[in-house]
Structure formats: structure tokens, C-alpha cells
Short mmCIF file of C-alpha atoms and ligand atoms in Angstrom, two decimals:
data_model
loop_
_atom_site.label_atom_id
_atom_site.label_comp_id
_atom_site.label_asym_id
_atom_site.label_seq_id
_atom_site.Cartn_x
_atom_site.Cartn_y
_atom_site.Cartn_z
CA MET A 1 22.23 -17.38 -11.83
CA ALA A 2 25.82 -18.51 -11.99
CA LYS A 3 28.07 -17.51 -9.11
CA ILE A 4 31.51 -16.25 -10.05
CA ILE A 5 34.08 -17.06 -7.36
CA VAL A 6 37.69 -15.89 -7.55
CA VAL A 7 40.40 -17.83 -5.74
CA THR A 8 43.04 -15.25 -4.96
CA SER A 9 45.86 -14.45 -2.52
CA GLY A 10 48.31 -11.75 -3.54
CA LYS A 11 51.24 -13.89 -2.47
CA GLY A 12 52.37 -16.70 -4.76
CA GLY A 13 52.59 -20.40 -4.00
CA VAL A 14 50.12 -20.42 -1.12
CA GLY A 15 47.76 -23.00 -2.63
CA LYS A 16 45.36 -21.17 -4.99
CA THR A 17 45.53 -23.71 -7.78
CA THR A 18 45.39 -26.67 -5.37
CA SER A 19 42.34 -25.08 -3.75
CA SER A 20 40.64 -24.16 -7.04
CA ALA A 21 40.96 -27.74 -8.24
CA ALA A 22 39.75 -29.23 -4.96
CA ILE A 23 36.85 -26.85 -4.40
CA GLY A 24 35.72 -26.92 -8.03
CA THR A 25 35.73 -30.70 -7.94
CA GLY A 26 33.86 -30.66 -4.62
CA LEU A 27 31.14 -28.37 -5.96
CA ALA A 28 30.67 -30.71 -8.92
CA LEU A 29 30.56 -33.74 -6.59
CA LYS A 30 27.69 -31.98 -4.82
CA GLY A 31 25.82 -31.84 -8.11
CA HIS A 32 26.53 -28.24 -9.17
CA LYS A 33 27.63 -27.67 -12.72
CA THR A 34 31.05 -26.08 -12.32
CA VAL A 35 33.80 -24.69 -14.53
CA ILE A 36 37.29 -23.81 -13.29
CA ILE A 37 39.07 -21.12 -15.33
CA ASP A 38 42.85 -20.86 -15.25
CA PHE A 39 43.68 -17.12 -15.26
CA ASP A 40 47.38 -17.79 -14.84
CA ILE A 41 48.15 -17.13 -18.49
CA GLY A 42 51.67 -18.15 -19.45
CA LEU A 43 52.12 -20.70 -16.66
CA ARG A 44 49.33 -23.30 -16.98
CA ASN A 45 49.13 -25.25 -13.77
CA LEU A 46 45.51 -26.09 -13.29
CA ASP A 47 45.36 -28.69 -16.06
CA LEU A 48 48.32 -30.53 -14.49
CA ILE A 49 46.70 -30.65 -11.08
CA MET A 50 43.45 -31.78 -12.69
CA GLY A 51 45.33 -34.37 -14.74
CA CYS A 52 43.99 -33.18 -18.10
CA GLU A 53 47.11 -31.55 -19.54
CA ARG A 54 47.24 -33.90 -22.51
CA ARG A 55 43.72 -33.03 -23.55
CA VAL A 56 44.29 -29.29 -23.98
CA VAL A 57 43.64 -28.27 -27.58
CA TYR A 58 42.42 -24.71 -27.38
CA ASP A 59 42.64 -22.29 -24.45
CA PHE A 60 41.07 -19.24 -22.78
CA VAL A 61 42.94 -16.80 -25.04
CA ASN A 62 41.80 -18.60 -28.18
CA VAL A 63 38.19 -18.17 -27.03
CA ILE A 64 38.69 -14.49 -26.27
CA ASN A 65 40.24 -13.93 -29.69
CA GLY A 66 37.42 -15.81 -31.41
CA GLU A 67 39.79 -18.50 -32.68
CA ALA A 68 37.79 -21.24 -31.00
CA ASN A 69 34.41 -21.47 -29.31
CA LEU A 70 33.73 -22.55 -25.76
CA LYS A 71 32.34 -25.92 -26.77
CA GLN A 72 35.61 -26.81 -28.50
CA THR A 73 37.72 -25.46 -25.68
CA LEU A 74 36.15 -26.62 -22.42
CA ILE A 75 37.64 -29.87 -21.15
CA LYS A 76 35.14 -32.16 -19.51
CA ASP A 77 36.47 -34.01 -16.48
CA LYS A 78 36.58 -37.77 -16.98
CA ARG A 79 35.91 -38.65 -13.34
CA ILE A 80 33.08 -36.34 -12.38
CA ASP A 81 29.99 -35.21 -14.20
CA ASN A 82 29.28 -31.50 -14.22
CA LEU A 83 32.96 -30.52 -14.03
CA PHE A 84 34.78 -28.57 -16.73
CA ILE A 85 38.15 -26.85 -17.11
CA LEU A 86 38.93 -23.78 -19.19
CA PRO A 87 42.72 -23.99 -19.53
CA ALA A 88 45.14 -21.11 -19.79
CA SER A 89 47.42 -20.52 -22.70
CA GLN A 90 51.08 -21.29 -22.17
CA THR A 91 52.27 -19.33 -25.13
CA ARG A 92 50.73 -15.91 -24.56
CA ASP A 93 51.33 -13.38 -21.86
CA LYS A 94 48.88 -11.88 -19.38
CA ASP A 95 48.08 -8.94 -21.65
CA ALA A 96 46.18 -11.30 -23.92
CA LEU A 97 43.18 -11.01 -21.57
CA THR A 98 40.97 -7.98 -22.18
CA LYS A 99 38.16 -6.90 -19.90
CA ASP A 100 35.63 -7.06 -22.73
CA GLY A 101 36.85 -10.46 -23.81
CA VAL A 102 36.75 -11.91 -20.30
CA GLU A 103 33.30 -10.46 -19.72
CA ARG A 104 31.99 -12.01 -22.93
CA VAL A 105 33.29 -15.45 -21.99
CA LEU A 106 31.95 -15.20 -18.42
CA ASN A 107 28.52 -14.14 -19.68
CA GLU A 108 28.39 -17.09 -21.99
CA LEU A 109 29.48 -19.53 -19.26
CA ALA A 110 26.98 -18.02 -16.84
CA LYS A 111 24.10 -19.23 -19.03
CA ASP A 112 25.15 -22.81 -18.54
CA PHE A 113 26.95 -23.18 -15.21
CA ASP A 114 26.09 -22.88 -11.51
CA PHE A 115 29.62 -22.01 -10.40
CA ILE A 116 32.47 -20.32 -12.25
CA LEU A 117 35.71 -20.62 -10.30
CA CYS A 118 38.56 -18.31 -11.32
CA ASP A 119 42.06 -19.48 -10.37
CA SER A 120 43.97 -16.20 -10.07
CA PRO A 121 47.66 -15.69 -10.74
CA ALA A 122 49.75 -14.34 -7.84
CA GLY A 123 50.49 -10.63 -7.44
CA ILE A 124 48.33 -7.55 -7.68
CA GLU A 125 48.97 -6.74 -11.33
CA ALA A 126 46.72 -6.86 -14.37
CA GLY A 127 46.28 -10.65 -14.42
CA ALA A 128 45.16 -10.87 -10.80
CA MET A 129 42.92 -7.80 -11.21
CA MET A 130 41.27 -9.40 -14.25
CA ALA A 131 40.58 -12.61 -12.32
CA LEU A 132 38.84 -10.75 -9.47
CA TYR A 133 37.11 -8.00 -11.44
CA PHE A 134 33.85 -9.82 -12.21
CA ALA A 135 33.66 -11.87 -8.99
CA ASP A 136 30.57 -12.24 -6.80
CA GLU A 137 32.51 -14.03 -4.08
CA ALA A 138 36.18 -14.40 -3.24
CA ILE A 139 38.12 -17.18 -1.56
CA VAL A 140 41.22 -15.54 -0.11
CA VAL A 141 43.87 -18.23 0.26
CA THR A 142 46.28 -17.48 3.08
CA ASN A 143 49.15 -19.30 4.75
CA PRO A 144 49.61 -18.78 8.49
CA GLU A 145 52.59 -16.45 8.17
CA VAL A 146 52.98 -12.71 8.28
CA SER A 147 53.83 -11.94 4.65
CA SER A 148 50.97 -14.02 3.30
CA VAL A 149 48.50 -12.38 5.69
CA ARG A 150 49.76 -8.94 4.68
CA ASP A 151 49.26 -9.75 0.99
CA SER A 152 45.78 -11.10 1.67
CA ASP A 153 44.92 -7.85 3.39
CA ARG A 154 46.13 -6.03 0.28
CA ILE A 155 43.98 -8.20 -1.99
CA LEU A 156 40.96 -7.65 0.27
CA GLY A 157 41.49 -3.93 -0.28
CA MET A 158 41.48 -4.50 -4.04
CA LEU A 159 38.31 -6.60 -3.84
CA SER A 160 36.52 -3.75 -2.12
CA SER A 161 37.79 -1.03 -4.44
CA LYS A 162 38.86 -2.39 -7.83
CA SER A 163 36.15 -4.94 -8.63
CA ARG A 164 33.14 -4.42 -10.86
CA ARG A 165 30.85 -4.60 -7.84
CA ALA A 166 32.85 -1.82 -6.16
CA GLU A 167 33.00 0.33 -9.27
CA GLN A 168 29.28 0.02 -9.93
CA GLY A 169 28.32 0.49 -6.29
CA GLN A 170 26.64 -2.91 -6.01
CA ASP A 171 26.70 -5.14 -2.91
CA SER A 172 30.28 -5.87 -2.09
CA ILE A 173 32.02 -9.14 -2.92
CA LYS A 174 31.41 -11.84 -0.31
CA GLU A 175 34.81 -12.67 1.15
CA HIS A 176 35.87 -16.05 2.56
CA LEU A 177 39.13 -16.80 4.32
CA LEU A 178 40.76 -20.13 3.43
CA LEU A 179 43.77 -20.94 5.58
CA THR A 180 46.02 -23.50 3.90
CA ARG A 181 49.19 -25.41 4.81
CA TYR A 182 48.17 -25.17 8.45
CA ASN A 183 50.57 -26.95 10.74
CA PRO A 184 49.26 -27.14 14.33
CA GLU A 185 52.61 -28.29 15.70
CA ARG A 186 54.40 -25.26 14.37
CA VAL A 187 51.57 -23.05 15.60
CA GLU A 188 51.98 -24.52 19.08
CA LYS A 189 55.69 -23.80 18.97
CA GLY A 190 54.90 -20.22 17.99
CA GLU A 191 56.54 -20.58 14.58
CA MET A 192 53.32 -19.87 12.71
CA LEU A 193 50.27 -17.70 13.25
CA SER A 194 47.20 -19.42 14.67
CA VAL A 195 43.75 -19.52 13.09
CA ASP A 196 42.59 -16.93 15.60
CA ASP A 197 45.53 -14.61 14.87
CA VAL A 198 44.80 -14.64 11.15
CA LYS A 199 41.06 -14.24 11.65
CA GLU A 200 41.65 -11.32 13.95
CA ILE A 201 44.01 -9.56 11.56
CA LEU A 202 41.92 -10.00 8.42
CA SER A 203 38.49 -9.88 10.06
CA ILE A 204 36.60 -11.90 7.46
CA ASP A 205 34.69 -15.16 7.78
CA LEU A 206 36.66 -18.38 7.85
CA VAL A 207 35.48 -20.91 5.28
CA GLY A 208 38.14 -23.56 5.78
CA VAL A 209 41.44 -24.64 7.30
CA ILE A 210 43.50 -27.09 5.22
CA PRO A 211 46.33 -28.84 7.05
CA GLU A 212 49.83 -29.09 5.65
CA SER A 213 49.69 -32.55 4.13
CA GLN A 214 51.67 -35.04 2.14
CA ALA A 215 48.37 -35.97 0.48
CA VAL A 216 48.43 -32.68 -1.45
CA LEU A 217 51.79 -33.49 -2.99
CA ASN A 218 50.72 -37.04 -3.81
CA ALA A 219 47.54 -35.72 -5.38
CA SER A 220 49.23 -33.16 -7.60
CA ASN A 221 51.85 -35.69 -8.72
CA SER A 222 49.11 -38.04 -9.84
CA GLY A 223 46.86 -35.37 -11.37
CA GLN A 224 44.01 -36.05 -8.95
CA PRO A 225 42.44 -33.14 -7.05
CA VAL A 226 43.14 -33.93 -3.39
CA ILE A 227 39.46 -33.77 -2.48
CA LEU A 228 39.05 -37.13 -4.25
CA ASP A 229 41.45 -38.66 -1.70
CA LYS A 230 38.62 -39.06 0.78
CA ASP A 231 40.69 -40.68 3.50
CA SER A 232 43.24 -37.89 3.65
CA ASP A 233 43.11 -35.02 6.13
CA ALA A 234 43.47 -32.40 3.37
CA GLY A 235 40.77 -34.07 1.26
CA GLN A 236 38.33 -34.05 4.17
CA ALA A 237 39.19 -30.47 5.05
CA TYR A 238 38.43 -29.38 1.48
CA LEU A 239 35.13 -31.28 1.54
CA ASP A 240 34.18 -29.44 4.75
CA THR A 241 35.15 -26.19 3.03
CA VAL A 242 32.87 -26.89 0.07
CA GLU A 243 29.97 -27.62 2.40
CA ARG A 244 30.52 -24.36 4.27
CA LEU A 245 30.70 -22.52 0.97
CA LEU A 246 27.28 -23.98 0.19
CA GLY A 247 25.94 -22.61 3.45
CA GLU A 248 26.17 -25.65 5.69
CA ASN A 249 27.36 -25.37 9.26
CA VAL A 250 30.31 -27.72 9.60
CA PRO A 251 32.64 -27.82 12.61
CA PHE A 252 36.34 -27.20 11.99
CA ARG A 253 38.80 -30.11 12.13
CA PHE A 254 42.59 -30.54 12.08
CA LEU A 255 43.20 -27.43 14.15
CA THR A 256 45.09 -29.04 17.03
CA VAL A 257 48.06 -31.34 17.33
CA GLU A 258 46.92 -34.95 17.17
CA LYS A 259 47.49 -36.58 20.54
CA LYS A 260 49.06 -39.97 20.31
CA GLY A 261 46.82 -42.71 21.73
CA LEU A 262 47.77 -44.51 24.93
CA LEU A 263 48.90 -47.69 23.15
CA LYS A 264 50.97 -45.72 20.70
CA ARG A 265 52.56 -43.88 23.56
CA ILE A 266 53.46 -47.10 25.32
CA PHE A 267 54.58 -49.06 22.31
CA GLY A 268 55.81 -46.16 20.21
CA GLY A 269 54.42 -45.43 16.77
CA MET B 1 45.63 -5.12 -19.95
CA SER B 2 45.41 -4.07 -23.53
CA ASP B 3 42.52 -1.67 -22.84
CA GLN B 4 44.76 0.38 -20.62
CA SER B 5 44.55 4.01 -21.67
CA LEU B 6 45.39 7.39 -20.30
CA GLU B 7 43.41 8.31 -17.22
CA LEU B 8 43.12 11.70 -15.61
CA LYS B 9 41.19 11.91 -12.38
CA GLY B 10 40.80 14.56 -9.76
CA SER B 11 42.12 13.60 -6.34
CA LEU B 12 42.90 15.20 -3.00
CA PHE B 13 46.28 15.01 -1.32
CA PRO B 14 47.49 16.14 2.05
CA LEU B 15 50.08 18.87 1.52
CA SER B 16 51.98 20.83 4.11
CA VAL B 17 51.61 24.57 3.69
CA LEU B 18 54.59 26.64 4.69
CA SER B 19 54.09 30.20 5.90
CA CYS B 20 57.16 32.29 6.56
CA PRO B 21 57.15 36.07 6.73
CA ASP B 22 60.80 36.36 5.78
CA LEU B 23 61.55 34.65 2.49
CA SER B 24 65.17 35.69 2.26
CA LEU B 25 67.22 32.57 1.68
CA ASN B 26 69.19 32.72 4.89
CA ALA B 27 66.21 33.18 7.14
CA LEU B 28 64.26 30.50 5.35
CA GLN B 29 67.09 28.02 5.49
CA GLN B 30 67.73 28.55 9.18
CA GLN B 31 64.10 28.24 10.20
CA LEU B 32 63.41 25.29 7.98
CA GLN B 33 66.38 23.41 9.35
CA GLN B 34 65.12 24.00 12.86
CA LYS B 35 61.69 22.69 11.94
CA LEU B 36 63.07 19.67 10.13
CA ALA B 37 65.29 18.70 13.02
CA GLN B 38 62.14 18.00 15.04
CA ALA B 39 60.88 15.33 12.68
CA PRO B 40 63.32 14.63 9.87
CA ALA B 41 61.72 11.41 8.68
CA PHE B 42 58.26 12.85 8.60
CA PHE B 43 59.23 15.66 6.25
CA TYR B 44 61.64 13.65 4.12
CA GLN B 45 60.73 14.43 0.49
CA ALA B 46 57.47 15.93 1.72
CA PRO B 47 55.50 17.94 -0.84
CA ILE B 48 55.25 21.53 0.35
CA VAL B 49 53.16 24.51 -0.75
CA LEU B 50 54.51 27.98 -0.06
CA ASN B 51 51.94 30.40 1.32
CA LEU B 52 52.52 33.86 -0.17
CA THR B 53 49.50 35.69 1.26
CA GLU B 54 51.71 38.13 3.15
CA VAL B 55 54.27 38.57 0.46
CA GLU B 56 54.37 41.67 -1.73
CA GLN B 57 57.54 41.16 -3.64
CA ALA B 58 58.36 38.00 -5.51
CA PRO B 59 61.15 35.99 -3.91
CA ASP B 60 63.78 34.21 -5.96
CA PHE B 61 61.80 31.09 -6.75
CA ASP B 62 64.64 29.23 -8.41
CA ALA B 63 66.87 29.71 -5.39
CA ILE B 64 64.09 28.61 -3.05
CA LYS B 65 63.49 25.51 -5.13
CA GLN B 66 67.19 24.75 -4.95
CA LEU B 67 67.14 25.20 -1.16
CA PHE B 68 64.16 22.86 -0.75
CA ASN B 69 65.93 20.35 -2.90
CA GLU B 70 68.99 20.44 -0.68
CA LEU B 71 66.83 19.99 2.40
CA ASN B 72 65.07 16.99 0.82
CA LEU B 73 61.77 18.78 0.53
CA VAL B 74 59.72 19.04 -2.63
CA LEU B 75 58.30 22.45 -3.42
CA VAL B 76 55.23 21.76 -5.54
CA GLY B 77 53.55 25.12 -5.70
CA VAL B 78 52.46 28.38 -4.15
CA CYS B 79 49.18 29.66 -2.81
CA GLY B 80 47.73 33.03 -1.91
CA ALA B 81 50.01 34.92 -4.27
CA ASN B 82 48.98 38.11 -6.09
CA SER B 83 48.82 37.83 -9.83
CA SER B 84 52.28 39.10 -10.73
CA ILE B 85 53.99 36.91 -8.12
CA LYS B 86 51.86 34.00 -9.26
CA GLN B 87 53.11 34.45 -12.80
CA GLN B 88 56.72 34.42 -11.70
CA ALA B 89 56.13 31.30 -9.62
CA GLN B 90 54.57 29.63 -12.64
CA ARG B 91 57.53 30.61 -14.76
CA ALA B 92 59.73 28.81 -12.21
CA GLY B 93 57.69 25.68 -12.84
CA LEU B 94 55.53 25.87 -9.70
CA ALA B 95 51.80 25.24 -9.54
CA ALA B 96 49.53 28.04 -8.36
CA LEU B 97 47.10 26.46 -5.90
CA GLN B 98 43.89 27.76 -4.35
CA LEU B 99 44.16 28.51 -0.68
CA GLY B 100 41.42 26.76 1.29
CA LYS B 101 38.91 29.02 3.05
CA ASP B 102 39.79 27.77 6.50
CA ALA B 103 43.50 28.43 6.09
CA LYS B 104 42.87 32.16 6.58
CA THR B 105 42.99 31.69 10.33
CA VAL B 106 46.68 30.91 10.15
CA LYS B 107 47.96 34.41 10.51
CA ALA B 108 46.03 35.36 13.61
CA THR B 109 47.02 32.36 15.67
CA ASP B 110 50.56 32.26 14.46
CA THR B 111 51.43 35.81 15.19
CA ALA B 112 49.76 35.60 18.55
CA GLU B 113 51.79 32.62 19.67
CA THR B 114 55.03 32.58 17.81
CA PRO B 115 55.71 35.82 16.02
CA ARG B 116 57.96 35.64 12.97
CA GLN B 117 58.38 31.92 13.16
CA THR B 118 58.17 29.52 10.30
CA THR B 119 55.15 27.32 10.79
CA LEU B 120 54.02 24.35 8.87
CA VAL B 121 50.51 25.53 8.87
CA THR B 122 48.14 25.50 11.80
CA ASN B 123 44.64 26.03 10.60
CA ASN B 124 41.02 25.15 11.20
CA VAL B 125 41.24 26.62 14.63
CA ALA B 126 37.71 27.80 15.20
CA VAL B 127 36.03 25.96 12.37
CA PRO B 128 33.82 23.10 13.57
CA MET B 129 35.13 19.88 12.13
CA ASP B 130 33.18 17.64 9.90
CA SER B 131 33.73 13.95 10.24
CA ARG B 132 34.31 11.26 7.73
CA ILE B 133 33.22 7.75 8.63
CA ILE B 134 34.76 4.62 7.15
CA GLU B 135 32.44 1.67 7.67
CA GLN B 136 34.87 -1.13 6.96
CA THR B 137 38.44 -2.05 7.54
CA VAL B 138 41.21 -0.03 5.90
CA ARG B 139 43.42 -2.61 4.20
CA SER B 140 47.14 -2.76 3.55
CA GLY B 141 48.10 -0.41 0.72
CA GLN B 142 45.03 1.80 1.14
CA GLN B 143 45.18 5.42 2.24
CA VAL B 144 42.33 7.49 3.60
CA TYR B 145 42.56 11.23 4.12
CA ALA B 146 39.85 13.21 5.90
CA LYS B 147 40.51 16.73 4.73
CA GLY B 148 39.48 19.35 7.23
CA ALA B 149 37.66 16.68 9.17
CA ASP B 150 37.79 14.07 11.89
CA LEU B 151 38.12 10.49 10.75
CA VAL B 152 36.19 7.60 12.25
CA VAL B 153 37.12 4.06 11.25
CA LYS B 154 34.69 1.39 12.39
CA GLY B 155 37.02 -1.47 11.53
CA THR B 156 40.70 -2.11 11.71
CA VAL B 157 43.55 -0.21 10.04
CA GLY B 158 45.78 -2.93 8.60
CA ALA B 159 49.56 -3.04 8.59
CA GLY B 160 50.72 -1.03 5.58
CA ALA B 161 47.54 1.07 5.54
CA GLU B 162 47.50 4.78 6.30
CA VAL B 163 44.77 6.96 7.81
CA ILE B 164 45.24 10.72 7.82
CA ALA B 165 43.01 13.49 9.14
CA ASP B 166 43.30 17.19 9.70
CA GLY B 167 41.19 16.53 12.77
CA ASN B 168 41.04 13.70 15.31
CA ILE B 169 41.21 10.03 14.40
CA HIS B 170 39.00 7.41 16.05
CA ILE B 171 39.62 3.75 15.30
CA TYR B 172 37.24 1.21 16.81
CA GLY B 173 39.29 -1.78 15.65
CA THR B 174 43.00 -2.41 15.86
CA LEU B 175 45.45 0.18 14.58
CA ARG B 176 48.26 -1.74 12.88
CA GLY B 177 49.16 0.76 10.16
CA LYS B 178 49.89 4.48 10.34
CA ALA B 179 47.64 7.14 11.83
CA ILE B 180 48.38 10.80 11.25
CA ALA B 181 46.10 13.24 13.06
CA GLY B 182 46.26 17.02 12.95
CA ALA B 183 47.83 16.67 9.51
CA GLY B 184 47.16 20.35 8.88
CA GLY B 185 49.34 21.15 11.88
CA ASP B 186 46.75 21.46 14.64
CA SER B 187 48.48 20.14 17.73
CA SER B 188 45.29 19.88 19.77
CA LYS B 189 44.13 16.87 17.75
CA ARG B 190 44.20 13.34 19.12
CA ILE B 191 44.21 9.72 18.08
CA PHE B 192 41.92 7.23 19.80
CA CYS B 193 42.11 3.54 19.09
CA TYR B 194 40.71 0.38 20.58
CA ASN B 195 43.90 -1.62 20.19
CA LEU B 196 47.27 0.02 19.62
CA GLN B 197 49.74 -1.91 17.43
CA ALA B 198 50.65 0.94 15.12
CA GLU B 199 53.55 1.27 12.71
CA LEU B 200 53.48 5.02 13.28
CA VAL B 201 51.35 7.59 15.04
CA SER B 202 51.74 11.29 14.40
CA ILE B 203 50.06 14.43 15.63
CA ALA B 204 50.83 17.73 13.90
CA GLY B 205 54.09 16.34 12.57
CA ASN B 206 55.30 14.86 15.86
CA TYR B 207 55.56 11.16 15.32
CA TRP B 208 56.45 7.92 17.04
CA LEU B 209 57.36 4.65 15.36
CA SER B 210 56.18 1.31 16.68
CA GLU B 211 59.37 0.74 18.71
CA SER B 212 58.58 3.75 20.83
CA LEU B 213 55.04 2.52 21.34
CA GLN B 214 55.98 -0.86 22.84
CA GLY B 215 55.02 0.06 26.37
CA SER B 216 52.15 -0.82 28.61
CA PHE B 217 49.68 0.42 26.01
CA TRP B 218 50.75 -1.92 23.22
CA GLY B 219 47.76 -4.06 22.28
CA LYS B 220 45.48 -1.99 24.53
CA PRO B 221 42.88 0.74 24.09
CA CYS B 222 44.61 4.07 24.13
CA CYS B 223 44.42 7.79 23.47
CA ILE B 224 47.34 9.69 22.04
CA LYS B 225 47.77 13.42 22.37
CA LEU B 226 50.41 16.08 22.19
CA GLN B 227 51.68 17.77 25.34
CA ASP B 228 54.52 20.30 25.15
CA ASP B 229 55.51 18.97 21.72
CA GLN B 230 55.71 15.45 23.13
CA LEU B 231 53.37 12.60 22.30
CA VAL B 232 51.67 11.21 25.37
CA LEU B 233 49.76 7.95 25.64
CA ALA B 234 46.88 7.68 28.03
CA GLU B 235 44.26 5.18 29.01
CA LEU B 236 40.92 5.16 27.25
CA VAL B 237 38.52 4.93 30.12
N1 ATP C 301 47.87 -28.15 2.24
C1 ATP C 301 49.07 -28.32 1.63
N2 ATP C 301 49.99 -29.17 2.16
C2 ATP C 301 51.18 -29.33 1.55
N3 ATP C 301 51.57 -28.73 0.42
C3 ATP C 301 50.69 -27.88 -0.16
C4 ATP C 301 49.40 -27.61 0.41
N4 ATP C 301 48.76 -26.72 -0.37
C5 ATP C 301 49.59 -26.44 -1.39
N5 ATP C 301 50.76 -27.13 -1.28
C6 ATP C 301 51.91 -27.08 -2.19
O1 ATP C 301 52.33 -25.76 -2.36
C7 ATP C 301 52.78 -25.51 -3.67
C8 ATP C 301 52.01 -24.35 -4.29
O2 ATP C 301 50.65 -24.70 -4.43
P1 ATP C 301 49.74 -24.07 -5.58
O3 ATP C 301 50.37 -24.26 -6.92
O4 ATP C 301 48.37 -24.56 -5.39
O5 ATP C 301 49.85 -22.55 -5.16
P2 ATP C 301 49.39 -21.27 -6.01
O6 ATP C 301 48.94 -20.28 -4.99
O7 ATP C 301 48.43 -21.64 -7.06
O8 ATP C 301 50.77 -20.82 -6.66
P3 ATP C 301 50.95 -19.68 -7.79
O9 ATP C 301 50.91 -18.39 -7.04
O10 ATP C 301 52.31 -19.97 -8.34
O11 ATP C 301 49.84 -19.84 -8.75
C9 ATP C 301 52.56 -26.81 -4.43
O12 ATP C 301 53.78 -27.51 -4.48
C10 ATP C 301 51.54 -27.55 -3.59
O13 ATP C 301 51.66 -28.94 -3.73
MG1 MG C 302 48.49 -21.21 -9.18
#
């Protein structure tokens, strides 16, 4: 059975697309056949971050409207086996997605894939609701600041009341907290909420903490999901996240300010 | 969504019921103003139902509507009216609502304590309260109302969330949002929470905002009750 996972946040610009690309790639690296769907109709970001923007012929809306089939539309990643992208349309608006249409596409993908990752648009309007409606699990992307945490709380409320699982009285969506752009120095100075603060406020399980990192910017500029940058802190943090998502018990890293070594302290660095 | 269509669903809302023996405009205005002065923000644009159980002659509904409007209240309907008064109310554009069974106790208690006073209803006095239990956390943007019942929340009430009960409210997590107990007007109701960080607490219309709560109980377990029309915080032992 395919698992449908929505990557959502309420607040915009917190790292949903970065995380969808990294986690989707990570799941494929672990041998699971994975498709990442861009639900951000009208904006199209995922294909840029995945570096496949020039290979987009058809899109999600074309498939829903029956203008193209999935085989023609899915873009196969050139670096990793088992990884596919279903791009969003740049020319339509969010109303182009219908519940029936989305359900049909998801059902068809479910026959073939282990994981279906849905990159949600920001907000709590129709587009975001559509991305979370069919989910089995949710990755709630949150930055360590008050407004982002508040919006995540709002989205968690939607997950437990507006999803198909909620409406049909099935087991509730499994919720994971992913804290991104975490900056231990600013947390120490009291300028940002700590991991514990956010966990306490949202009271859901923590699946990962991604540090604020230059590697993320480098990665998106070069169209490489940051998880492929294996030496980077953010890349390693995403890999840990994927392993936790798959049920492994992995200790958390990058939570504290890195202490400079003795030599560095003496000689500067 | 293109499959959006008209939707009509039944739902329950907390409404304040106003009982006033004298519905002449002057008397009503004076007494309402007194009541509002106690908690202006709480009643701002509050939907109100006028209880007409005692009333034999139809008041001037249009004038009353006008008065409510000026006082920033919203008169949504009447209850307990006889059929001819009901018709006139409906002609004035008001809804005729069913009076709940338990609201019958209003008259007895009111006249005993405060004769000929306007009261935003006190009811449920002798009726044993049911309780409604919420297993999870109440999230930002969600509202829960336990009508004629106590409310028990096992989790946290998030900032921007609202829990309302005609009875007591028990919160075993942190209260960061709003908690409104005794929403029907019963001032003997209380709020209990394991960690107080509320945006607002209110009992029978007497409310405090978070600034007033920043004392020694902030972030601590606490019980809130009403004493001589004043909210009082006390330790949860
Ligand atoms: N860990 C990180 N460190 C540094 N920058 C980051 C990190 N995560 C995300 N960013 C940056 O934040 C910006 C927003 O990221 P992204 O597009 O993934 O967010 P989003 O939630 O998908 O936004 P939208 O709501 O617009 O869809 C990008 O410029 C991205 O490079
Ligand atoms: Mg995005």
C-alpha cells in the first residue's frame, strides 16, 4: 500500500518545498519508489529545486483534465532510481484541482509507488486543503518562531478535522513535526524558540531538526536536493529525518552551538 | 475548489439570553448599559436572544433592535413568546427560537436574588451537568462549546483556540487560548487548568485578559473562580 504524506505548514516560506525535495529524494535513496507532487499550482517551485524544470512537458492539471496520462507527465529523476516528480502547472490557478480529479490521480499512483509526497502550498485555503485531504501522514514544517508555530497549530487542527480520514472517522493522520532553519546561536540568545518550546506547544512527535544552512541555498541554486550534499549539516539532518520517518531510532544532531576546538580558539578560525 | 457548492448544516452556538421584566425602552437601555459597563469587550457585538416568557404585550421590536444596535449588541431573535408576539417579532425580522428546557429555572433564582434586574441568563441551577470530553489538543482556530455541560480537555488549548462551557472547564494541558466557563451565566462555575498561559479567561461574563493573569500563577497549575463578581486565582493542590 502506498503511503500518502503531505508536507504542509500554514505559513509560507518555511521550507516545505526544500523539505519535500530532500525527503522524497531520501526515501528513493533508501530504495522506496517515490513520487513528489507539486500542489502549488500557479507557482511551480519543486521542479526548480529538483533541477528538472526544463523537462516539464505536461503537468498535474493536464492529467486531471485528461489531456495527458501519468506516464507522459511524470518526470523521472536522472540521478536516482525510483524517484519521480509530478510538476504543477504554472498557467492555471488553484481551482483547477478538483477533489475527484486529485483522488483519481492518487489512486492510480498508489498502484505503483511506495510513497506519494504532496508538497502543499502555503495558507489554509482550497489548495492547501486539497494537498492534505487524502493524506495518511503529515510532515508539519515549522520554523522556530511564534507566527510559524501558531500557523502549524492551525494546520494540525485542519488535519484532524478537514481530512478524509477525519471525515470518514478512520484512524487519524499520523503527524510529524519537522523544525527547519534552526539556528542554535539565536536560540541561545533567546531570539528564537527552542526545540523543546516548539515541541511543548504543538505536542506532536519530532521527526527532524534541520539547521539554518548555506548548503540549502547552494543546493537550490544548483537544482540539487540538499540531501545529496552528504557532507553538509542540512543534508545529514534530512537523511536522519528520512530514517526516522522509516521508523529508525536516530539521535538528533545540530541542536547546540558548535564549540570551537582548542586549537581554533588559540589560533583563531 | 470547483466542486464547492451550497452547504447547509445544523450547528450549535452559544447565545446570551436576556430576560428583563420591563421592556420599555428607557428601562431596558438603563439596565443594559449598567450590565455592559461590567464587561464591555465581552459583549461587544454579542448575539443576544430576548426571553419573552413573562411578556404579555408585544414590545416595539423595531425600537428595541435600534437600541441594541446603538449599544453594539446584535439582537438575533426571541424565545418563549406567545404566538401573537412571536408573529410580530418575526415581522421585525427576528428569529423565533426554542427555549431550552433547563432555562425555565431562570425566573425563580432571579427574582429571589435580584428582583426586577436585567440578567444575562443564569440557568441550569439544579440540573446535574453532563460533561463533554475532548481527547486531544484544541488547536488554533478551533472552537469547542459544551452546551449545558462541563468541558474536559485532555490536551492543550492552543493560542487562538477557544473552549466554552455552560459548566466548569478542566484542562489537563496548557491553556494558551481562551476559556469561557459559566457561559450561560452561572457564576458558580470554575476553570481548572494544569498550566495557565491564557489569552482570556471568563466566568459568567466576567473576564480577564492575559495581562491581568501575569502573576504568580502564570505558567502554573491554577483554579479560577468568581468571588463577589471578581475573578480569583487559586492554587490547584
Ligand atoms: N534549512 C534552511 N537553511 C537556510 N535556508 C533555508 C532552509 N530551508 C529553507 N530555506 C530557504 O527558505 C526559502 C523558502 O524555502 P521553501 O521554498 O522550501 O519554502 P516553502 O515553505 O516551500 O515556501 P512556499 O510557502 O512559498 O511554498 C528558500 O529561499 C530556501 O532556500
Ligand atoms: Mg513551496
